[in-house]
Coordinates of C-alpha atoms in Angstrom, one line a residue:
M1 CA -7.5 -24.7 -21.5
R2 CA -4.2 -26.9 -19.9
L3 CA -1.6 -23.7 -18.8
T4 CA 1.3 -23.5 -21.3
A5 CA 4.5 -20.8 -21.0
T6 CA 1.8 -19.1 -24.1
A7 CA -1.1 -19.6 -22.4
L8 CA 0.4 -17.7 -19.4
A9 CA 1.9 -15.3 -20.9
V10 CA -1.2 -14.0 -22.5
A11 CA -3.1 -14.4 -19.1
A12 CA -0.6 -12.0 -18.0
L13 CA -1.7 -9.3 -20.3
P14 CA -4.5 -7.3 -18.3
F15 CA -1.8 -6.2 -16.1
A16 CA -0.5 -3.6 -18.2
A17 CA -4.3 -2.0 -18.5
F18 CA -3.9 -1.7 -14.9
A19 CA -0.9 -0.1 -14.5
D20 CA -2.2 3.5 -13.9
E21 CA -4.4 1.8 -10.9
P22 CA -1.9 0.3 -8.6
A23 CA -4.6 -0.6 -6.2
S24 CA -6.3 -2.7 -8.8
P25 CA -7.4 -6.2 -7.5
L26 CA -6.4 -8.0 -10.6
P27 CA -2.9 -7.5 -11.4
L28 CA -2.6 -10.6 -13.2
G29 CA 1.3 -9.8 -14.4
Q30 CA 4.7 -10.8 -13.7
G31 CA 5.1 -10.4 -9.8
D32 CA 1.8 -11.5 -9.4
S33 CA 2.0 -14.8 -6.8
L34 CA -0.5 -16.6 -8.7
V35 CA 0.7 -16.6 -12.3
D36 CA 4.5 -17.1 -10.8
F37 CA 3.0 -20.2 -8.9
A38 CA 1.6 -21.7 -12.2
Y39 CA 4.6 -20.9 -14.0
A40 CA 6.3 -23.0 -11.8
A41 CA 3.5 -25.5 -11.4
C42 CA 3.3 -26.4 -15.0
D43 CA 6.9 -26.0 -16.0
A44 CA 7.9 -28.8 -13.3
A45 CA 4.7 -31.1 -13.9
P46 CA 2.6 -30.2 -17.0
D47 CA 0.1 -32.9 -16.3
S48 CA 0.0 -32.7 -12.6
A49 CA -2.9 -32.4 -10.2
V50 CA -1.2 -28.9 -9.2
C51 CA -1.0 -27.7 -12.5
L52 CA -4.5 -28.7 -12.9
E53 CA -5.8 -26.6 -10.2
A54 CA -3.3 -23.7 -11.0
D55 CA -5.2 -23.6 -14.4
R56 CA -8.5 -23.4 -13.0
L57 CA -7.7 -20.4 -10.5
V58 CA -6.0 -18.8 -13.2
R59 CA -9.1 -19.0 -15.5
E60 CA -11.3 -17.6 -12.6
R61 CA -8.7 -14.7 -12.5
I62 CA -9.0 -14.4 -16.5
V63 CA -12.6 -14.5 -16.4
E64 CA -12.7 -11.7 -13.6
A65 CA -10.3 -9.3 -15.4
L66 CA -12.3 -9.9 -18.9
L67 CA -15.6 -8.6 -17.2
T68 CA -13.7 -6.0 -15.5
L69 CA -12.1 -4.7 -18.9
G70 CA -15.4 -4.4 -20.4
G71 CA -17.2 -2.7 -17.5
R72 CA -14.7 0.1 -18.0
G73 CA -15.6 0.6 -21.7
R74 CA -12.3 2.0 -23.0
R75 CA -11.8 0.3 -26.5
D76 CA -8.7 2.2 -27.3
Q77 CA -7.0 0.6 -24.6
D78 CA -8.4 -2.3 -23.6
R79 CA -9.8 -4.2 -27.0
D80 CA -6.5 -6.0 -28.2
L81 CA -6.5 -7.3 -24.6
V82 CA -9.7 -8.6 -24.6
A83 CA -10.0 -10.0 -28.6
A84 CA -6.7 -12.1 -27.3
F85 CA -9.2 -14.3 -25.3
L86 CA -12.1 -14.7 -28.0
E87 CA -10.7 -17.7 -29.3
A88 CA -9.7 -19.5 -25.8
P89 CA -10.2 -23.1 -25.5
S90 CA -12.3 -22.2 -22.4
A91 CA -15.8 -21.8 -22.4
E92 CA -16.0 -19.7 -19.8
V93 CA -13.2 -17.5 -20.7
R94 CA -14.6 -17.0 -24.6
A95 CA -18.0 -16.6 -23.2
A96 CA -16.1 -13.7 -20.5
A97 CA -14.3 -12.2 -23.6
V98 CA -17.3 -11.7 -25.9
A99 CA -19.2 -10.1 -23.1
A100 CA -16.8 -7.7 -22.6
L101 CA -16.2 -6.9 -26.2
G102 CA -19.8 -6.3 -26.2
N103 CA -19.3 -3.7 -23.7
L104 CA -16.3 -1.9 -25.7
H105 CA -18.3 -0.4 -28.6
P106 CA -17.7 -3.1 -31.3
D107 CA -17.6 -1.5 -34.8
A108 CA -16.7 -3.1 -38.5
S109 CA -13.5 -4.4 -37.5
D110 CA -15.2 -6.9 -35.1
T111 CA -18.0 -8.2 -37.1
P112 CA -15.7 -11.1 -38.9
V113 CA -14.9 -12.6 -35.5
L114 CA -18.3 -12.0 -34.0
S115 CA -19.7 -13.8 -36.9
R116 CA -17.7 -16.8 -36.0
L117 CA -18.8 -16.6 -32.6
L118 CA -22.4 -16.4 -33.2
N119 CA -22.0 -20.0 -34.4
D120 CA -20.1 -21.3 -31.1
A121 CA -20.8 -24.8 -30.0
V122 CA -21.5 -23.0 -26.6
P123 CA -24.7 -21.1 -26.2
A124 CA -23.2 -18.6 -23.7
V125 CA -20.7 -17.6 -26.3
R126 CA -23.4 -17.3 -28.9
Q127 CA -25.4 -15.1 -26.6
G128 CA -22.4 -12.9 -25.7
A129 CA -21.9 -12.3 -29.7
L130 CA -25.5 -11.9 -30.4
A131 CA -25.5 -9.0 -27.7
A132 CA -22.2 -8.0 -29.4
L133 CA -23.4 -7.5 -32.7
Q134 CA -26.6 -6.1 -31.6
R135 CA -24.4 -3.1 -30.1
S136 CA -22.1 -2.6 -33.1
S137 CA -22.0 0.4 -35.2
D138 CA -21.3 -1.9 -38.5
A139 CA -24.8 -1.7 -39.9
A140 CA -23.9 -5.1 -42.0
T141 CA -24.5 -6.8 -39.0
I142 CA -28.3 -6.2 -39.4
P143 CA -29.4 -9.0 -41.6
L144 CA -27.3 -11.4 -39.3
V145 CA -29.1 -10.0 -35.8
D146 CA -32.5 -10.8 -37.6
R147 CA -31.3 -14.4 -38.5
A148 CA -30.5 -15.1 -35.2
R149 CA -32.9 -16.5 -32.8
N150 CA -32.9 -14.1 -29.5
D151 CA -32.7 -16.5 -27.0
Q152 CA -29.6 -18.6 -27.2
G153 CA -29.3 -19.7 -24.0
M154 CA -26.5 -19.3 -21.3
S155 CA -25.5 -22.5 -20.8
L156 CA -21.7 -23.3 -20.8
V157 CA -22.1 -27.1 -21.9
A158 CA -21.6 -27.6 -25.7
D159 CA -24.6 -28.3 -27.9
P160 CA -24.2 -31.9 -29.1
A161 CA -23.8 -32.5 -32.8
P162 CA -26.8 -33.6 -34.7
D163 CA -27.6 -37.4 -34.6
P164 CA -25.9 -39.1 -37.5
G165 CA -29.0 -41.3 -37.8
L166 CA -31.6 -38.7 -38.1
I167 CA -29.8 -36.8 -40.9
G168 CA -29.8 -39.5 -43.0
S169 CA -26.6 -38.7 -44.9
S170 CA -23.2 -38.3 -44.0
L171 CA -21.6 -34.5 -44.0
P172 CA -18.6 -33.4 -46.2
P173 CA -15.0 -33.1 -43.8
G174 CA -15.2 -29.7 -41.5
A175 CA -19.1 -29.1 -42.0
E176 CA -20.4 -26.9 -38.8
P177 CA -24.0 -26.9 -38.0
L178 CA -25.5 -23.7 -37.9
R179 CA -26.5 -23.4 -34.1
F180 CA -27.7 -19.7 -33.8
T181 CA -30.7 -19.6 -36.4
D182 CA -34.2 -21.2 -35.9
D183 CA -34.0 -22.8 -39.3
A184 CA -35.0 -26.3 -38.0
R185 CA -38.6 -24.9 -37.2
D186 CA -38.9 -24.8 -40.8
G187 CA -37.7 -28.2 -42.1
V188 CA -33.8 -27.2 -42.4
L189 CA -30.8 -27.9 -41.1
A190 CA -27.8 -25.7 -42.1
F191 CA -24.3 -25.9 -42.2
V192 CA -21.2 -23.9 -43.2
T193 CA -17.8 -25.0 -44.0
D194 CA -14.6 -23.6 -45.2
Q195 CA -14.5 -25.8 -48.3
D196 CA -15.2 -24.3 -51.5
L197 CA -18.5 -25.0 -53.1
E198 CA -17.8 -27.0 -55.9
A199 CA -16.3 -29.6 -53.4
V200 CA -19.5 -29.9 -51.3
V201 CA -21.6 -30.2 -55.0
D202 CA -18.8 -33.0 -55.8
Y203 CA -19.5 -34.6 -52.4
Y204 CA -22.9 -35.3 -52.5
Q205 CA -23.0 -36.0 -56.2
G206 CA -20.6 -38.8 -55.6
L207 CA -22.9 -39.8 -52.6
T208 CA -26.0 -39.6 -54.1
G209 CA -25.2 -40.5 -58.1
R210 CA -27.6 -37.3 -58.7
A211 CA -26.4 -34.3 -60.5
A212 CA -26.9 -31.2 -59.0
V213 CA -29.1 -28.5 -60.9
R214 CA -30.1 -24.8 -60.6
L215 CA -33.0 -24.3 -58.3
P216 CA -35.4 -23.2 -61.2
Q217 CA -35.0 -26.8 -62.7
I218 CA -35.4 -28.6 -59.6
R219 CA -39.3 -28.4 -60.5
D220 CA -38.9 -31.7 -62.9
A221 CA -37.0 -33.6 -60.4
L222 CA -39.8 -32.9 -58.0
I223 CA -42.3 -34.6 -60.0
P224 CA -42.1 -38.5 -59.8
D225 CA -42.6 -40.2 -63.1
W226 CA -46.1 -42.0 -62.3
A227 CA -47.4 -38.6 -61.8
K228 CA -46.5 -37.3 -65.6
L229 CA -48.8 -40.3 -66.7
P230 CA -51.5 -38.5 -69.2
G231 CA -55.5 -38.3 -68.8
M232 CA -56.5 -40.8 -66.2
G233 CA -53.2 -42.6 -65.4
F234 CA -52.3 -40.0 -63.2
Y235 CA -55.3 -40.4 -61.3
Q236 CA -55.3 -44.1 -61.0
E237 CA -51.5 -44.0 -59.6
L238 CA -52.6 -41.4 -57.3
S239 CA -55.5 -43.1 -55.9
R240 CA -53.8 -46.5 -55.4
R241 CA -50.9 -44.6 -53.5
M242 CA -53.4 -42.9 -51.3
E243 CA -55.0 -46.4 -50.1
V244 CA -51.5 -47.1 -48.8
L245 CA -51.7 -44.5 -46.3
G246 CA -54.2 -46.6 -44.2
S247 CA -51.7 -49.0 -43.4
L248 CA -49.3 -46.4 -42.0
P249 CA -48.6 -45.2 -38.6
Q250 CA -50.5 -41.9 -38.0
D251 CA -47.0 -39.7 -38.3
Q252 CA -46.3 -40.9 -41.4
Q253 CA -49.9 -40.7 -42.7
I254 CA -49.4 -36.8 -41.7
E255 CA -46.2 -36.5 -43.3
I256 CA -47.4 -38.3 -46.5
S257 CA -50.7 -36.6 -47.0
A258 CA -48.9 -32.9 -47.0
R259 CA -46.4 -34.4 -49.1
F260 CA -49.5 -35.5 -51.7
G261 CA -50.8 -31.8 -51.3
Q262 CA -47.3 -30.3 -52.5
L263 CA -47.5 -32.5 -55.1
M264 CA -51.0 -31.8 -56.6
A265 CA -50.2 -27.6 -56.2
L266 CA -47.0 -28.3 -58.5
V267 CA -48.7 -30.6 -61.1
Q268 CA -52.2 -28.6 -61.4
Q269 CA -50.8 -25.2 -60.5
G270 CA -47.1 -25.3 -61.3
Q271 CA -46.6 -24.2 -57.8
L272 CA -43.3 -25.2 -55.9
P273 CA -43.5 -26.3 -52.2
A274 CA -43.8 -23.4 -49.8
E275 CA -40.4 -24.3 -48.1
L276 CA -38.6 -23.5 -51.3
E277 CA -39.4 -19.7 -51.2
R278 CA -37.0 -18.7 -49.0
W279 CA -34.4 -20.1 -51.3
K280 CA -35.3 -18.0 -54.1
D281 CA -33.4 -14.9 -52.5
Q282 CA -30.4 -14.6 -54.8
A283 CA -29.4 -11.7 -52.9
A284 CA -29.1 -13.8 -49.8
W285 CA -27.9 -17.4 -51.3
G286 CA -26.6 -16.3 -54.7
N287 CA -27.5 -18.7 -57.5
L288 CA -27.8 -22.0 -55.5
R289 CA -27.4 -25.3 -56.7
A290 CA -30.1 -28.2 -55.6
L291 CA -30.4 -32.1 -55.8
V292 CA -32.4 -34.6 -54.6
L293 CA -31.1 -36.2 -51.2
A294 CA -33.8 -38.8 -50.4
V295 CA -37.1 -40.1 -51.6
D296 CA -40.5 -40.8 -50.3
P297 CA -41.0 -44.4 -51.2
V298 CA -45.0 -44.1 -51.3
V299 CA -45.4 -40.9 -53.0
E300 CA -41.8 -41.3 -54.7
M301 CA -41.4 -37.4 -54.5
P302 CA -38.2 -36.1 -52.8
S303 CA -38.4 -35.9 -48.9
Q304 CA -35.3 -33.9 -48.7
L305 CA -33.4 -31.6 -50.8
L306 CA -29.6 -30.5 -50.5
L307 CA -29.2 -26.9 -51.5
V308 CA -25.7 -25.7 -51.9
Y309 CA -24.9 -21.6 -51.5
Q310 CA -22.5 -19.0 -50.8
D311 CA -23.8 -17.9 -47.1
R312 CA -22.9 -14.1 -47.8
Q313 CA -23.9 -12.8 -44.2
L314 CA -21.2 -15.3 -42.6
G315 CA -18.8 -15.3 -45.6
R316 CA -18.6 -19.2 -45.9
S317 CA -19.7 -22.1 -48.3
G318 CA -22.9 -22.9 -47.1
F319 CA -25.2 -26.0 -47.6
A320 CA -28.8 -27.2 -46.0
I321 CA -30.9 -30.0 -45.8
Q322 CA -34.6 -29.1 -46.7
W323 CA -37.3 -31.6 -45.2
L324 CA -40.3 -31.5 -47.9
P325 CA -42.4 -31.2 -46.1
A326 CA -41.2 -29.2 -43.3
L327 CA -43.1 -30.8 -40.6
S328 CA -41.1 -34.0 -41.4
I329 CA -38.0 -33.0 -40.0
P330 CA -37.1 -35.5 -36.8
S331 CA -38.1 -33.1 -33.5
A332 CA -34.8 -34.3 -32.3
L333 CA -33.2 -32.1 -34.6
V334 CA -35.3 -29.1 -33.8
P335 CA -33.3 -27.0 -31.0
G336 CA -35.1 -26.6 -27.4
T337 CA -33.8 -23.8 -24.6
A338 CA -31.0 -25.4 -22.8
P339 CA -31.0 -25.2 -18.7
A340 CA -29.1 -22.0 -17.9
I341 CA -25.6 -22.0 -16.4
T342 CA -24.3 -18.9 -16.1
V343 CA -20.5 -17.6 -15.6
A344 CA -19.0 -18.3 -12.3
Q345 CA -17.5 -15.1 -10.9
A346 CA -14.1 -15.2 -9.6
N347 CA -13.2 -15.3 -5.6
S348 CA -11.1 -12.8 -4.2
Y349 CA -7.6 -14.1 -4.3
N350 CA -6.1 -15.2 -1.4
P351 CA -2.9 -16.7 -1.7
A352 CA -3.4 -19.0 1.7
A353 CA -6.7 -20.4 0.0
V354 CA -4.8 -21.0 -3.1
E355 CA -2.1 -23.2 -1.6
A356 CA -4.5 -25.1 0.6
T357 CA -6.8 -25.9 -2.4
I358 CA -3.6 -27.1 -4.4
W359 CA -2.4 -29.1 -1.2
E360 CA -6.0 -30.8 -1.0
A361 CA -5.5 -31.9 -4.7
V362 CA -1.9 -33.1 -4.4
Q363 CA -3.2 -35.4 -1.4
A364 CA -6.1 -36.7 -3.0
R365 CA -3.8 -38.2 -5.8
G366 CA -0.9 -38.7 -3.9
Q367 CA 1.6 -39.4 -6.5
A368 CA 5.5 -38.6 -6.5
E369 CA 5.1 -36.2 -9.7
D370 CA 2.5 -34.2 -7.8
Y371 CA 4.5 -33.7 -4.7
A372 CA 7.3 -33.0 -6.9
A373 CA 5.3 -30.6 -8.7
Y374 CA 4.1 -28.7 -5.2
L375 CA 7.8 -28.6 -4.0
A376 CA 9.0 -27.0 -7.1
A377 CA 6.3 -24.4 -7.1
L378 CA 6.3 -23.7 -3.3
P379 CA 9.7 -24.8 -2.0
K380 CA 8.9 -22.9 1.1
G381 CA 5.1 -23.7 1.2
A382 CA 3.1 -24.3 4.2
H383 CA 3.4 -27.9 3.6
A384 CA 6.7 -28.1 1.9
A385 CA 7.9 -30.6 4.7
E386 CA 5.1 -32.9 4.5
A387 CA 5.3 -32.9 0.7
Q388 CA 9.0 -33.9 0.9
A389 CA 8.4 -36.6 3.4
A390 CA 5.8 -37.9 1.3
L391 CA 7.8 -37.9 -2.1
D392 CA 10.9 -39.6 0.2
A393 CA 8.6 -42.5 1.3
L394 CA 7.2 -43.1 -2.3
K395 CA 10.6 -43.4 -3.8
A396 CA 11.7 -45.7 -1.1
A397 CA 8.7 -48.2 -1.6
A398 CA 9.3 -48.4 -5.7
P399 CA 10.8 -51.4 -6.7
A400 CA 14.2 -51.5 -8.1
P401 CA 14.3 -51.9 -11.5
S402 CA 14.9 -55.4 -13.2
P403 CA 18.0 -56.1 -14.9
A404 CA 18.1 -56.1 -18.6
P405 CA 17.6 -59.7 -20.0
S406 CA 20.5 -61.2 -21.9
P407 CA 20.2 -61.0 -25.7
A408 CA 18.8 -64.4 -27.1
P409 CA 20.6 -66.1 -29.9
S410 CA 19.9 -65.3 -33.5
P411 CA 17.7 -68.3 -35.1
A412 CA 19.1 -69.3 -38.4
P413 CA 17.5 -68.1 -41.5
A414 CA 14.3 -69.8 -42.7
P415 CA 14.7 -71.2 -46.1
A416 CA 13.3 -69.7 -48.8
P417 CA 9.4 -70.1 -49.5
A418 CA 8.8 -72.3 -52.9
P419 CA 7.3 -70.2 -55.8
A420 CA 3.7 -69.9 -55.7
V421 CA 1.7 -71.1 -58.2
E422 CA -1.0 -68.8 -59.8
T423 CA -4.5 -70.1 -59.6
P424 CA -6.9 -69.1 -62.0
A425 CA -9.7 -67.1 -60.7
A426 CA -13.0 -68.9 -60.2
P427 CA -15.9 -67.7 -62.5
P428 CA -18.4 -65.6 -61.1
E429 CA -21.4 -67.4 -59.6
T430 CA -24.8 -66.6 -60.4
L431 CA -27.5 -66.9 -57.5
T432 CA -31.0 -67.5 -59.0
A433 CA -34.4 -68.6 -58.0
T434 CA -37.7 -68.6 -59.6
E435 CA -41.1 -69.0 -58.1
G436 CA -44.7 -68.9 -59.7
G437 CA -43.2 -67.7 -63.2
V438 CA -41.2 -64.6 -61.4
T439 CA -37.3 -65.2 -61.4
L440 CA -34.6 -63.5 -59.4
T441 CA -30.8 -63.2 -60.2
L442 CA -27.9 -62.1 -58.7
A443 CA -24.0 -62.3 -59.7
G444 CA -22.4 -63.6 -56.7
P445 CA -20.1 -63.8 -54.5
V446 CA -21.4 -60.7 -52.7
T447 CA -18.9 -59.0 -50.6
Q448 CA -20.0 -56.5 -47.5
M449 CA -21.0 -53.2 -49.0
Q450 CA -21.1 -54.3 -52.6
P451 CA -24.0 -52.9 -54.1
L452 CA -26.3 -55.5 -55.1
L453 CA -27.1 -55.7 -58.6
V454 CA -30.8 -57.7 -58.8
G455 CA -31.8 -58.9 -62.4
F456 CA -35.7 -59.9 -62.3
A457 CA -38.1 -61.3 -64.9
G458 CA -41.6 -62.3 -65.2
L459 CA -43.4 -59.6 -63.0
T460 CA -46.2 -59.1 -65.4
E461 CA -48.4 -57.6 -63.1
A462 CA -47.2 -54.1 -63.4
A463 CA -50.7 -52.6 -62.1
R464 CA -49.4 -54.1 -59.0
S465 CA -46.6 -52.0 -58.6
P466 CA -44.0 -54.5 -58.2
W467 CA -40.9 -53.9 -56.1
L468 CA -37.9 -55.6 -54.9
T469 CA -36.0 -55.6 -51.0
V470 CA -33.2 -56.8 -49.4
T471 CA -33.6 -58.1 -45.7
P472 CA -31.9 -59.9 -43.2
K473 CA -32.9 -63.7 -43.1
G474 CA -35.9 -64.3 -40.9
T475 CA -37.2 -61.0 -41.0
P476 CA -41.1 -61.2 -41.5
D477 CA -42.8 -60.5 -44.9
T478 CA -44.1 -57.5 -43.3
Q479 CA -41.0 -55.8 -42.5
W480 CA -38.4 -54.8 -45.4
G481 CA -35.3 -53.1 -45.8
D482 CA -33.7 -51.3 -48.5
W483 CA -35.9 -51.4 -51.7
A484 CA -36.6 -49.9 -55.2
Y485 CA -39.6 -50.6 -57.7
T486 CA -38.8 -52.8 -60.6
R487 CA -40.5 -50.5 -63.2
G488 CA -41.0 -53.0 -65.8
E489 CA -41.8 -56.8 -66.6
A490 CA -37.8 -57.5 -66.5
G491 CA -34.9 -55.6 -66.1
S492 CA -32.6 -55.0 -63.1
V493 CA -32.3 -52.6 -60.1
T494 CA -29.4 -51.9 -57.7
L495 CA -29.8 -52.3 -54.1
P496 CA -27.4 -50.7 -51.4
G497 CA -24.7 -52.9 -50.2
Q498 CA -25.0 -54.7 -46.9
R499 CA -23.2 -56.0 -43.6
A500 CA -21.4 -59.6 -44.3
G501 CA -24.6 -61.9 -43.0
D502 CA -27.3 -64.0 -44.6
Y503 CA -30.0 -61.9 -46.6
E504 CA -32.8 -62.8 -48.6
I505 CA -33.9 -60.9 -51.6
R506 CA -37.5 -60.5 -52.2
A507 CA -40.1 -59.2 -55.0
Y508 CA -43.2 -58.2 -53.6
Y509 CA -46.5 -57.2 -55.5
E510 CA -49.1 -54.7 -54.2
N511 CA -52.8 -54.8 -53.6
P512 CA -53.0 -57.2 -51.7
R513 CA -49.4 -56.8 -50.7
V514 CA -47.4 -60.4 -50.8
V515 CA -43.9 -61.8 -51.5
V516 CA -44.1 -63.5 -55.1
A517 CA -40.1 -64.7 -55.2
R518 CA -37.2 -65.2 -52.8
L519 CA -33.8 -65.4 -53.5
A520 CA -31.2 -66.3 -50.5
V521 CA -28.0 -64.5 -50.3
T522 CA -24.7 -64.4 -48.3
V523 CA -23.0 -61.5 -48.0
V524 CA -18.9 -62.3 -47.4
S525 CA -17.0 -60.1 -45.1
T526 CA -14.0 -59.1 -46.5
A527 CA -12.2 -58.2 -43.1
S528 CA -9.4 -59.8 -41.1
G529 CA -11.2 -60.1 -38.1
P530 CA -14.3 -58.7 -36.4
P531 CA -14.8 -55.1 -35.6
A532 CA -12.6 -53.5 -33.2
V533 CA -12.2 -49.9 -31.6
S534 CA -9.6 -48.8 -29.6
A535 CA -7.4 -45.7 -28.1
G536 CA -4.4 -45.3 -26.4
E537 CA -3.2 -43.8 -23.3
V538 CA -5.8 -40.6 -22.7
H539 CA -5.7 -37.6 -20.4
A540 CA -8.6 -35.4 -19.3
G541 CA -9.4 -33.1 -21.7
Q542 CA -7.1 -34.1 -24.4
P543 CA -8.6 -35.2 -28.1
I544 CA -9.0 -39.2 -28.3
V545 CA -7.4 -40.7 -31.2
V546 CA -9.5 -43.6 -32.1
A547 CA -8.2 -46.4 -34.5
F548 CA -10.7 -48.7 -36.2
S549 CA -10.8 -51.9 -38.0
N550 CA -13.0 -54.4 -39.8
L551 CA -15.7 -52.2 -40.1
P552 CA -18.2 -52.4 -43.0
G553 CA -17.4 -49.4 -44.8
A554 CA -20.8 -48.0 -45.4
S555 CA -20.6 -44.2 -45.4
N556 CA -23.1 -43.6 -42.3
D557 CA -20.6 -45.7 -40.0
W558 CA -19.8 -44.0 -37.1
I559 CA -18.0 -44.2 -33.8
T560 CA -19.0 -42.2 -30.4
V561 CA -17.4 -42.0 -26.7
V562 CA -20.2 -42.1 -23.9
P563 CA -19.6 -42.8 -19.9
K564 CA -19.9 -46.0 -18.8
G565 CA -23.2 -47.5 -18.3
K566 CA -24.6 -45.4 -20.6
P567 CA -27.6 -47.1 -23.0
D568 CA -26.8 -47.8 -26.5
T569 CA -29.7 -45.1 -27.5
E570 CA -27.1 -42.5 -25.9
W571 CA -24.2 -41.4 -27.6
G572 CA -21.7 -38.2 -27.0
A573 CA -18.9 -37.0 -29.0
W574 CA -19.0 -38.6 -32.4
S575 CA -17.8 -38.9 -35.9
Y576 CA -18.3 -40.6 -39.2
T577 CA -15.7 -42.8 -40.2
S578 CA -16.1 -41.6 -43.8
G579 CA -16.9 -45.4 -45.3
Q580 CA -13.6 -46.4 -44.4
T581 CA -12.9 -49.9 -42.9
D582 CA -9.7 -49.4 -40.8
G583 CA -8.6 -46.3 -39.8
T584 CA -8.3 -43.3 -37.4
L585 CA -10.4 -40.6 -36.6
T586 CA -10.1 -37.8 -33.5
L587 CA -13.1 -37.3 -30.9
A588 CA -13.4 -34.2 -28.3
G589 CA -11.8 -34.7 -24.9
Q590 CA -13.6 -35.9 -22.1
P591 CA -13.4 -35.1 -18.4
A592 CA -11.6 -37.8 -16.2
G593 CA -13.3 -40.9 -15.4
E594 CA -14.5 -44.6 -17.2
Y595 CA -15.8 -44.3 -20.8
E596 CA -16.6 -46.5 -23.6
L597 CA -16.0 -46.5 -27.2
R598 CA -18.7 -47.6 -29.5
A599 CA -18.9 -48.5 -33.5
Y600 CA -22.4 -48.0 -34.9
V601 CA -24.1 -48.8 -38.1
E602 CA -27.2 -47.9 -39.8
R603 CA -28.1 -50.4 -41.8
P604 CA -30.3 -52.6 -41.7
Q605 CA -31.0 -50.9 -38.1
R606 CA -29.0 -48.8 -35.8
E607 CA -26.5 -51.3 -33.8
V608 CA -23.6 -51.4 -31.9
I609 CA -21.0 -53.6 -33.4
A610 CA -17.9 -53.0 -31.5
R611 CA -17.1 -51.5 -27.8
Q612 CA -14.1 -51.1 -26.0
P613 CA -13.6 -49.9 -22.4
L614 CA -11.8 -46.4 -21.9
T615 CA -10.5 -44.5 -18.8
V616 CA -9.7 -41.0 -19.1
L617 CA -6.8 -40.3 -16.9
P618 CA -6.6 -36.9 -14.7

């Protein structure tokens, strides 16, 4: 919350509330020595240590003033003063403001802002918003309060965004995770956005290539083709897939067994999975739409559904990822209770103590701009003479500027290049491999992230469920990457595009599992150089604008900033690259210190492909 003239003017507002109480210890208005000091310091050098210390001290005073205003309970006089701080960048100020509003008899006029604060990234702000909604006279808040978990926590540290690798798909721009509910315990990761519903539907239809349907029509999408076979065909396919369970890890066995149970209830009794019951409530969700987001490779039944709806309680567009069954949601996406960090109470104002704190910060940095800022703010301060002497010494030690170099003579113009001779494009190359009567083909050359249209022929043993996969060269036959069933003796399947490198397309039979054909493929890079990330000069708390280039261009590529030395399995503020190979994105500001920018890919496995040191200046 860097102080500006506007922020300081807002900070001075509570003075009017105490005009009839001259003995109040919280004047915070014109004539208050701390506010006057902050104006002078931040006007002289907005990025100096002096201004940063003034910012911290004024924040402490604001928090104390807000809590005092809330304790008085005088809504008609103080409500607007408190409301001015509900959107403050500082977490402790927001938490104090919403706690104060909760003591000022909140009513329907407060419901919109409290509803937004209920989903704040900071737990202490959410807890204050929940308490305020519980005290509100607006009956419309009751369903929202019932929907929230009772203990949001009291941490002032913002909750991290969900791990992009665990979600399994990218998110539309502007999506905010719902943080105040316990939905994740029911296998749901819900979001809200200011985009309209059609924009959300179009985003996921484009991402998956599947059409969204009304919830009653989703039943057909839940039943795989093999489960629609007549007579014993269904049970034979079911038995074959159940046999696969024995070769899987125990946690996957539990998930897939539950999925089989859902399928049997659906096929034999027409009963939708219990996880979808909540979504039938049209009063809460309206006439929502759904589409298949991910499919379990063993059962071939959806493992994730996307549901798009109008979140009527929050008055915003909503969408949710529903895991089927609920227990298959990654445990890291189910929030726990954060350690409590309470709002610090302000110290009593002592001008001498304030000046001492400021002087310590100036000496710690020892920069000319800090000494100058101190003198501008406190020309008669206790350390003015020391500040002037230090400033004069720094100026005397500074090297004289170098003279400007003489301009170099202009070179003669280069001769015009000869006209280019257009070379006809080479016909596409077809890669082919045949083993044991099974043929695999692929039109080349293949560029990075280009979908792979793989042709096949000779897969005559349909009962052994043939399938194709693409995997990095050298991967053991017991491992595979993206894959798809072939569904026929001859035809084609489309596998997802891959990063540049050497790969192998393999055809497998099951029972027993064996590779019956292989096709070597080289995916060619279209980049002009190696992947790279960078950022310009960044100061503490400022948003970090990251430039990236030569990334693969997958929809789930992402970039993060982490403290220096953290392992690659940890990350901080992050954002998707939106499938771009080159561009910029913005990450949340960080405290001063040493960091590293990292670019991650998820396919064929999570990996850092670019990194760059970053120093965040004070």
